[in-house]
Amino acid sequence: MSWDFKKIQEDIQEDFKSVVDEKTLESFRIKYVGKKGLISEIYASFPSLSSDEKAMVGKGANELKSIATKLIDERSVLLQSKTALSNRTSLDVTLPGVSRPIGHAHILTQTIHEICEIFEKLGFVIHDSPEIETEFNNFTALNIPVDHPSRDSFDTFYVDWPDQTNKGRKLLLRSQTSPGQIRVMQKYNPPFAVVIPGKVYRPDAVDASHSFMFHQIEGLLVDEAVRFSDLKGLLSAFCQKFFGSDIRMRFRPHFFPFTEPSAEVDVFWKAKDSWLEILGCGMVNPKVFDAVGYSKNKYRGLAFGLGVERMAMLKYGINDIRLFYENDVRFLNQF
Ligand code: DAH
C-alpha cells in the first residue's frame, strides 16, 4: 500500500481547524496518533514493505506524527488556560476601585519647608545642627552669663552624659537653635548665610501655648559690611512672602545676649486687633565673634530666630500648640 504523505499532512491541517474544545481535540488525537489511528496504521504496514520503502515510509510517518503531536500539545495548553479563566469568578469592571489614601507631610514639616524655601530663595543655605549640645555652644559662646537663669535645670534639660570637651560639665538638650550659629562659625569662614531648622527642648509645663519640645529656625548671615537695615529688609521680605504682601510688621527694641542691638518682630493680627511677636533678631554681638575666633573688626553679622509652631498657629489660626503633637488625623488632614 502506498501513502500520500502530502495529502495526509493537508488533511491533518484541515481537520485541526475544527478542534475547538477538549472533545474535538480528543477525536483528532484518536484519529491521527491514537493506537488505532492513521499513523499507527502506517507503521503497521511495515512488515509488507521492502527495506527501501521502509526507510521512506518511516520517515514520512515520523514527520506526520511530530506535526500532529505538536498541534495537539499546543492546543491542549491553550484549552487548559481557557478553562482556568472561565472557572474564575467573573470580574466586574464597573465596581468602584479600592482607593488608598495618600499621606502628606505634617503641617509643621510643611511650615519648616515653606520658611526655609523662602530663605533659600534669598540666598541662604540650610544647615543641620545636633539636638544634644554643650553648655559652651548653647550658652557661653552666645554670651549668656554663667549665672543666667536660663542655664538653670528648671529651664534646660541636662543630659546625664559628661561633656568630653569640658570635664565637669554635662551635655544638654539645646534650648534654642542658636548654638547652631556657633557650630557653623567654627566650621566655615565668612561670607555665608545659613538657616538652621530643628527641635528645641525646655522643661515647660504643657498648656495651649507651651510644650517641652518645639521647633525653631535660626538664621545667620556674616559678611564684611552687614547693617541693621539689611536685617530689616530681609525680615520684611520674609514676612511678606510668608503671611502675604499686605502684612503689617514692626521692629521693637529688645535684649538678647548674643545680638546687639536686638529687636523683636511683631506682626499685626487683624482677627485679634493686636500685635503678636513672631521672632527675635539682631546684629551679632562682637563677643560671639570672639568666642569663635572671628575678627570682630572685620566682620558683621545679622541673626534671627523664629518659632515654627507660632508661625503656623498664626498663619492657619490654630489656637492650641498641643494639636501639633496629638496626631489626630481630623486635625492633620486639614493641611
Ligand atoms: N534664641 C532665641 C530664643 O530662643 C531667639 C533668637 C533671638 C535667635 C535673637 C536669634 C536672635 O538668632 O538674634 O528665644
Short mmCIF file of C-alpha atoms and ligand atoms in Angstrom, two decimals:
data_model
loop_
_atom_site.label_atom_id
_atom_site.label_comp_id
_atom_site.label_asym_id
_atom_site.label_seq_id
_atom_site.Cartn_x
_atom_site.Cartn_y
_atom_site.Cartn_z
CA MET A 1 0.00 0.00 0.00
CA SER A 2 1.33 3.48 -0.78
CA TRP A 3 0.69 6.58 1.34
CA ASP A 4 0.24 10.09 0.05
CA PHE A 5 2.05 11.90 2.87
CA LYS A 6 1.49 15.33 1.38
CA LYS A 7 -2.27 14.72 1.25
CA ILE A 8 -2.34 13.35 4.82
CA GLN A 9 -0.50 16.41 6.06
CA GLU A 10 -3.11 18.66 4.40
CA ASP A 11 -5.89 16.57 5.98
CA ILE A 12 -4.29 16.99 9.40
CA GLN A 13 -4.16 20.79 8.99
CA GLU A 14 -7.73 20.88 7.69
CA ASP A 15 -9.12 18.64 10.46
CA PHE A 16 -7.29 20.63 13.10
CA LYS A 17 -9.38 23.70 12.22
CA SER A 18 -12.38 22.04 13.85
CA VAL A 19 -10.52 21.41 17.13
CA VAL A 20 -12.23 23.92 19.43
CA ASP A 21 -12.58 22.10 22.76
CA GLU A 22 -11.38 19.11 24.78
CA LYS A 23 -13.82 16.81 23.00
CA THR A 24 -12.85 17.67 19.40
CA LEU A 25 -9.21 17.61 20.46
CA GLU A 26 -9.62 14.04 21.72
CA SER A 27 -11.29 12.90 18.44
CA PHE A 28 -8.45 14.48 16.49
CA ARG A 29 -5.88 12.71 18.69
CA ILE A 30 -7.59 9.34 18.26
CA LYS A 31 -7.89 9.82 14.51
CA TYR A 32 -4.22 10.51 13.90
CA VAL A 33 -2.00 9.44 16.81
CA GLY A 34 -4.31 7.02 18.68
CA LYS A 35 -3.47 3.32 18.96
CA LYS A 36 -5.75 2.57 16.01
CA GLY A 37 -5.16 5.89 14.33
CA LEU A 38 -3.86 6.63 10.86
CA ILE A 39 -0.19 6.92 11.84
CA SER A 40 -0.28 3.58 13.71
CA GLU A 41 -1.84 2.10 10.61
CA ILE A 42 1.10 3.34 8.52
CA TYR A 43 3.59 1.79 10.97
CA ALA A 44 1.55 -1.44 10.88
CA SER A 45 2.12 -1.71 7.15
CA PHE A 46 5.89 -2.02 7.69
CA PRO A 47 6.23 -5.87 7.52
CA SER A 48 4.94 -5.92 3.93
CA LEU A 49 7.45 -3.32 2.71
CA SER A 50 10.87 -3.64 1.14
CA SER A 51 13.72 -2.11 3.10
CA ASP A 52 13.89 0.93 0.75
CA GLU A 53 10.16 1.54 1.17
CA LYS A 54 10.50 1.11 4.96
CA ALA A 55 13.03 3.93 5.09
CA MET A 56 10.81 6.26 3.07
CA VAL A 57 7.52 5.42 4.79
CA GLY A 58 9.18 5.50 8.24
CA LYS A 59 10.47 8.98 7.61
CA GLY A 60 7.07 10.17 6.35
CA ALA A 61 5.20 8.64 9.28
CA ASN A 62 7.58 10.15 11.82
CA GLU A 63 7.13 13.58 10.30
CA LEU A 64 3.32 13.27 10.38
CA LYS A 65 3.48 12.13 13.98
CA SER A 66 5.58 15.06 15.09
CA ILE A 67 3.32 17.56 13.25
CA ALA A 68 0.15 16.10 14.81
CA THR A 69 1.65 15.80 18.31
CA LYS A 70 2.88 19.38 18.24
CA LEU A 71 -0.56 20.66 17.24
CA ILE A 72 -2.24 18.60 19.97
CA ASP A 73 0.17 19.76 22.70
CA GLU A 74 -0.15 23.44 21.83
CA ARG A 75 -3.94 23.36 21.62
CA SER A 76 -4.15 21.40 24.85
CA VAL A 77 -2.23 24.16 26.76
CA LEU A 78 -4.46 26.82 25.25
CA LEU A 79 -7.67 24.96 26.14
CA GLN A 80 -6.49 24.38 29.71
CA SER A 81 -5.82 28.07 30.32
CA LYS A 82 -9.20 28.93 28.77
CA THR A 83 -10.90 26.55 31.18
CA ALA A 84 -8.99 28.03 34.11
CA LEU A 85 -10.09 31.52 33.10
CA SER A 86 -13.74 30.59 32.69
CA ASN A 87 -13.75 28.82 36.09
CA ARG A 88 -12.71 32.04 37.78
CA THR A 89 -15.44 34.15 39.39
CA SER A 90 -16.18 36.80 36.87
CA LEU A 91 -14.62 40.25 37.05
CA ASP A 92 -16.97 43.19 37.45
CA VAL A 93 -15.15 46.11 35.89
CA THR A 94 -17.88 48.51 36.97
CA LEU A 95 -17.11 48.03 40.69
CA PRO A 96 -15.51 51.11 42.29
CA GLY A 97 -11.77 50.66 42.93
CA VAL A 98 -10.14 50.46 46.36
CA SER A 99 -8.51 53.85 46.73
CA ARG A 100 -5.62 54.10 49.16
CA PRO A 101 -5.40 57.49 50.82
CA ILE A 102 -2.11 59.22 50.03
CA GLY A 103 -0.32 60.70 53.04
CA HIS A 104 1.32 64.09 53.21
CA ALA A 105 3.90 65.93 55.27
CA HIS A 106 2.90 67.05 58.78
CA ILE A 107 1.85 70.70 58.98
CA LEU A 108 5.00 71.55 60.98
CA THR A 109 7.20 69.91 58.35
CA GLN A 110 5.31 71.81 55.65
CA THR A 111 5.82 75.06 57.55
CA ILE A 112 9.56 74.38 58.04
CA HIS A 113 9.90 73.65 54.31
CA GLU A 114 7.98 76.77 53.39
CA ILE A 115 10.05 79.05 55.64
CA CYS A 116 13.37 77.50 54.61
CA GLU A 117 12.42 77.76 50.95
CA ILE A 118 11.77 81.50 51.29
CA PHE A 119 15.22 81.98 52.82
CA GLU A 120 16.83 79.72 50.23
CA LYS A 121 15.43 82.00 47.52
CA LEU A 122 17.07 84.89 49.38
CA GLY A 123 20.44 83.13 49.16
CA PHE A 124 20.52 81.20 52.45
CA VAL A 125 21.75 77.62 52.74
CA ILE A 126 20.05 75.09 55.04
CA HIS A 127 22.30 73.69 57.75
CA ASP A 128 21.73 70.93 60.30
CA SER A 129 22.89 71.03 63.90
CA PRO A 130 22.67 68.44 66.72
CA GLU A 131 19.96 68.44 69.38
CA ILE A 132 22.40 67.42 72.11
CA GLU A 133 24.69 70.33 72.83
CA THR A 134 27.46 71.53 75.10
CA GLU A 135 26.90 74.32 77.63
CA PHE A 136 29.56 76.24 75.74
CA ASN A 137 27.64 76.25 72.44
CA ASN A 138 24.17 76.68 73.95
CA PHE A 139 25.13 79.43 76.45
CA THR A 140 28.76 80.51 76.96
CA ALA A 141 29.72 81.22 73.35
CA LEU A 142 26.40 83.05 72.93
CA ASN A 143 27.41 85.46 75.69
CA ILE A 144 24.84 84.11 78.14
CA PRO A 145 26.30 84.79 81.63
CA VAL A 146 27.18 81.88 83.94
CA ASP A 147 24.53 82.92 86.43
CA HIS A 148 21.78 83.42 83.85
CA PRO A 149 18.51 81.76 84.97
CA SER A 150 18.05 80.06 81.58
CA ARG A 151 21.04 77.84 82.46
CA ASP A 152 19.16 76.53 85.47
CA SER A 153 17.88 72.97 85.32
CA PHE A 154 14.38 74.44 85.67
CA ASP A 155 14.86 75.94 82.22
CA THR A 156 17.14 73.47 80.45
CA PHE A 157 17.14 69.68 80.19
CA TYR A 158 20.57 68.38 81.16
CA VAL A 159 21.64 65.01 79.83
CA ASP A 160 23.33 62.55 82.13
CA TRP A 161 26.46 62.32 79.96
CA PRO A 162 29.66 64.19 80.68
CA ASP A 163 30.84 66.70 78.10
CA GLN A 164 34.12 65.22 76.79
CA THR A 165 35.32 68.64 75.63
CA ASN A 166 34.71 70.27 79.01
CA LYS A 167 35.23 67.97 82.02
CA GLY A 168 32.89 68.56 84.92
CA ARG A 169 30.19 69.84 82.56
CA LYS A 170 27.13 67.99 81.38
CA LEU A 171 25.67 67.89 77.91
CA LEU A 172 22.16 69.25 77.41
CA LEU A 173 19.21 69.23 75.01
CA ARG A 174 19.55 72.54 73.16
CA SER A 175 17.05 75.08 74.45
CA GLN A 176 17.33 77.12 71.24
CA THR A 177 18.73 76.65 67.73
CA SER A 178 21.23 79.48 68.34
CA PRO A 179 24.11 77.07 69.23
CA GLY A 180 23.90 76.07 65.58
CA GLN A 181 25.32 79.54 64.85
CA ILE A 182 28.42 78.68 66.89
CA ARG A 183 28.92 75.37 65.07
CA VAL A 184 28.58 76.99 61.66
CA MET A 185 31.05 79.76 62.56
CA GLN A 186 33.55 77.25 63.96
CA LYS A 187 33.40 75.33 60.69
CA TYR A 188 33.22 78.00 57.97
CA ASN A 189 34.74 81.34 57.20
CA PRO A 190 32.57 84.29 56.11
CA PRO A 191 30.83 85.25 53.96
CA PHE A 192 27.89 82.87 54.38
CA ALA A 193 24.17 82.86 55.08
CA VAL A 194 22.55 79.85 56.75
CA VAL A 195 19.22 78.80 58.20
CA ILE A 196 19.20 76.05 60.82
CA PRO A 197 15.82 74.37 61.44
CA GLY A 198 15.25 71.90 64.25
CA LYS A 199 13.77 70.81 67.56
CA VAL A 200 14.47 72.59 70.83
CA TYR A 201 13.65 71.49 74.38
CA ARG A 202 12.61 73.35 77.54
CA PRO A 203 11.14 71.92 80.75
CA ASP A 204 7.93 73.94 80.45
CA ALA A 205 4.58 72.70 81.75
CA VAL A 206 2.45 71.79 78.75
CA ASP A 207 -0.54 74.04 78.01
CA ALA A 208 -2.20 75.66 74.98
CA SER A 209 0.87 77.76 74.22
CA HIS A 210 3.76 75.79 75.79
CA SER A 211 5.41 72.48 75.01
CA PHE A 212 8.58 70.83 76.35
CA MET A 213 9.66 70.39 72.72
CA PHE A 214 9.04 72.71 69.82
CA HIS A 215 10.72 73.85 66.60
CA GLN A 216 12.81 76.86 65.77
CA ILE A 217 14.56 78.15 62.68
CA GLU A 218 17.77 80.04 63.25
CA GLY A 219 19.23 82.41 60.70
CA LEU A 220 22.77 83.76 60.48
CA LEU A 221 24.46 85.89 57.84
CA VAL A 222 28.08 87.03 58.26
CA ASP A 223 30.00 89.26 55.89
CA GLU A 224 32.19 92.33 55.97
CA ALA A 225 29.56 95.01 55.52
CA VAL A 226 26.24 93.97 57.06
CA ARG A 227 23.93 96.56 58.56
CA PHE A 228 20.78 96.61 60.63
CA SER A 229 18.93 97.86 57.55
CA ASP A 230 19.88 94.59 55.81
CA LEU A 231 18.25 92.71 58.67
CA LYS A 232 15.10 94.83 58.41
CA GLY A 233 14.90 94.43 54.64
CA LEU A 234 15.47 90.69 54.85
CA LEU A 235 12.84 90.03 57.53
CA SER A 236 10.30 92.35 55.87
CA ALA A 237 10.70 90.42 52.63
CA PHE A 238 10.30 87.15 54.54
CA CYS A 239 7.12 88.24 56.37
CA GLN A 240 5.53 89.47 53.15
CA LYS A 241 6.26 86.19 51.45
CA PHE A 242 5.05 84.06 54.36
CA PHE A 243 1.98 85.99 55.55
CA GLY A 244 1.06 87.95 52.41
CA SER A 245 2.13 91.28 50.96
CA ASP A 246 -0.39 93.31 53.00
CA ILE A 247 1.06 92.18 56.36
CA ARG A 248 1.89 94.97 58.82
CA MET A 249 5.02 94.43 60.88
CA ARG A 250 7.19 96.34 63.31
CA PHE A 251 10.64 96.02 64.88
CA ARG A 252 10.53 96.56 68.64
CA PRO A 253 13.81 97.03 70.61
CA HIS A 254 14.60 94.05 72.81
CA PHE A 255 17.54 92.40 74.52
CA PHE A 256 19.36 89.18 73.63
CA PRO A 257 22.88 88.50 74.94
CA PHE A 258 24.11 87.26 71.54
CA THR A 259 22.93 90.22 69.45
CA GLU A 260 23.50 93.97 69.86
CA PRO A 261 21.35 95.80 69.05
CA SER A 262 18.47 93.33 69.28
CA ALA A 263 14.84 93.51 68.32
CA GLU A 264 11.66 91.51 68.31
CA VAL A 265 9.42 91.49 65.27
CA ASP A 266 5.65 91.79 65.72
CA VAL A 267 3.01 91.35 63.05
CA PHE A 268 -0.42 92.93 63.26
CA TRP A 269 -3.14 90.36 63.56
CA LYS A 270 -6.41 91.74 62.23
CA ALA A 271 -8.58 88.98 63.70
CA LYS A 272 -7.31 89.81 67.19
CA ASP A 273 -6.78 93.51 66.52
CA SER A 274 -3.38 93.30 68.17
CA TRP A 275 0.39 92.98 67.59
CA LEU A 276 1.84 89.49 68.03
CA GLU A 277 5.51 88.73 68.49
CA ILE A 278 6.90 86.30 65.90
CA LEU A 279 10.68 86.33 66.16
CA GLY A 280 13.83 87.66 67.80
CA CYS A 281 16.72 89.15 65.85
CA GLY A 282 19.70 91.48 65.92
CA MET A 283 23.26 92.18 64.87
CA VAL A 284 25.71 89.53 66.08
CA ASN A 285 27.35 90.65 69.32
CA PRO A 286 31.15 91.05 68.80
CA LYS A 287 31.62 88.89 71.92
CA VAL A 288 30.15 85.96 69.96
CA PHE A 289 32.72 86.56 67.21
CA ASP A 290 35.41 86.47 69.92
CA ALA A 291 34.12 83.10 71.14
CA VAL A 292 34.51 81.52 67.69
CA GLY A 293 37.76 83.29 66.82
CA TYR A 294 36.40 85.62 64.11
CA SER A 295 37.85 89.10 63.75
CA LYS A 296 35.27 91.46 65.24
CA ASN A 297 36.86 94.39 63.41
CA LYS A 298 36.46 92.73 60.06
CA TYR A 299 33.08 91.02 60.26
CA ARG A 300 29.47 91.97 60.92
CA GLY A 301 26.59 89.56 61.22
CA LEU A 302 22.84 89.51 61.39
CA ALA A 303 20.91 86.79 63.19
CA PHE A 304 17.33 85.83 63.84
CA GLY A 305 15.39 83.01 65.46
CA LEU A 306 11.74 82.15 64.97
CA GLY A 307 9.36 79.63 66.45
CA VAL A 308 7.83 77.33 63.83
CA GLU A 309 4.72 76.39 65.84
CA ARG A 310 3.99 80.05 66.47
CA MET A 311 4.28 80.89 62.79
CA ALA A 312 1.98 78.02 61.82
CA MET A 313 -0.54 78.90 64.56
CA LEU A 314 -0.72 82.48 63.33
CA LYS A 315 -0.92 81.62 59.66
CA TYR A 316 -3.57 78.92 60.00
CA GLY A 317 -5.48 80.19 63.04
CA ILE A 318 -4.54 77.25 65.30
CA ASN A 319 -5.18 78.09 68.95
CA ASP A 320 -3.57 75.19 70.81
CA ILE A 321 0.05 74.04 70.35
CA ARG A 322 -0.82 70.53 71.59
CA LEU A 323 -2.78 69.87 68.38
CA PHE A 324 0.54 69.59 66.52
CA TYR A 325 1.69 66.60 68.55
CA GLU A 326 -1.51 64.63 69.15
CA ASN A 327 -1.58 63.28 65.59
CA ASP A 328 -5.36 63.40 65.34
CA VAL A 329 -5.98 62.87 61.62
CA ARG A 330 -9.04 65.12 61.73
CA PHE A 331 -6.63 67.96 62.55
CA LEU A 332 -3.77 66.84 60.29
CA ASN A 333 -5.98 66.26 57.23
CA GLN A 334 -6.88 69.96 57.14
CA PHE A 335 -3.44 70.91 55.85
N1 DAH B 1 17.40 82.05 70.61
C1 DAH B 1 16.31 82.98 70.85
C2 DAH B 1 15.21 82.29 71.64
O1 DAH B 1 15.16 81.09 71.66
C3 DAH B 1 15.75 83.50 69.55
C4 DAH B 1 16.71 84.43 68.88
C5 DAH B 1 16.66 85.78 69.14
C6 DAH B 1 17.63 83.97 67.98
C7 DAH B 1 17.53 86.65 68.55
C8 DAH B 1 18.49 84.82 67.35
C9 DAH B 1 18.44 86.17 67.64
O2 DAH B 1 19.40 84.42 66.46
O3 DAH B 1 19.30 87.04 67.04
O4 DAH B 1 14.39 82.94 72.20
#
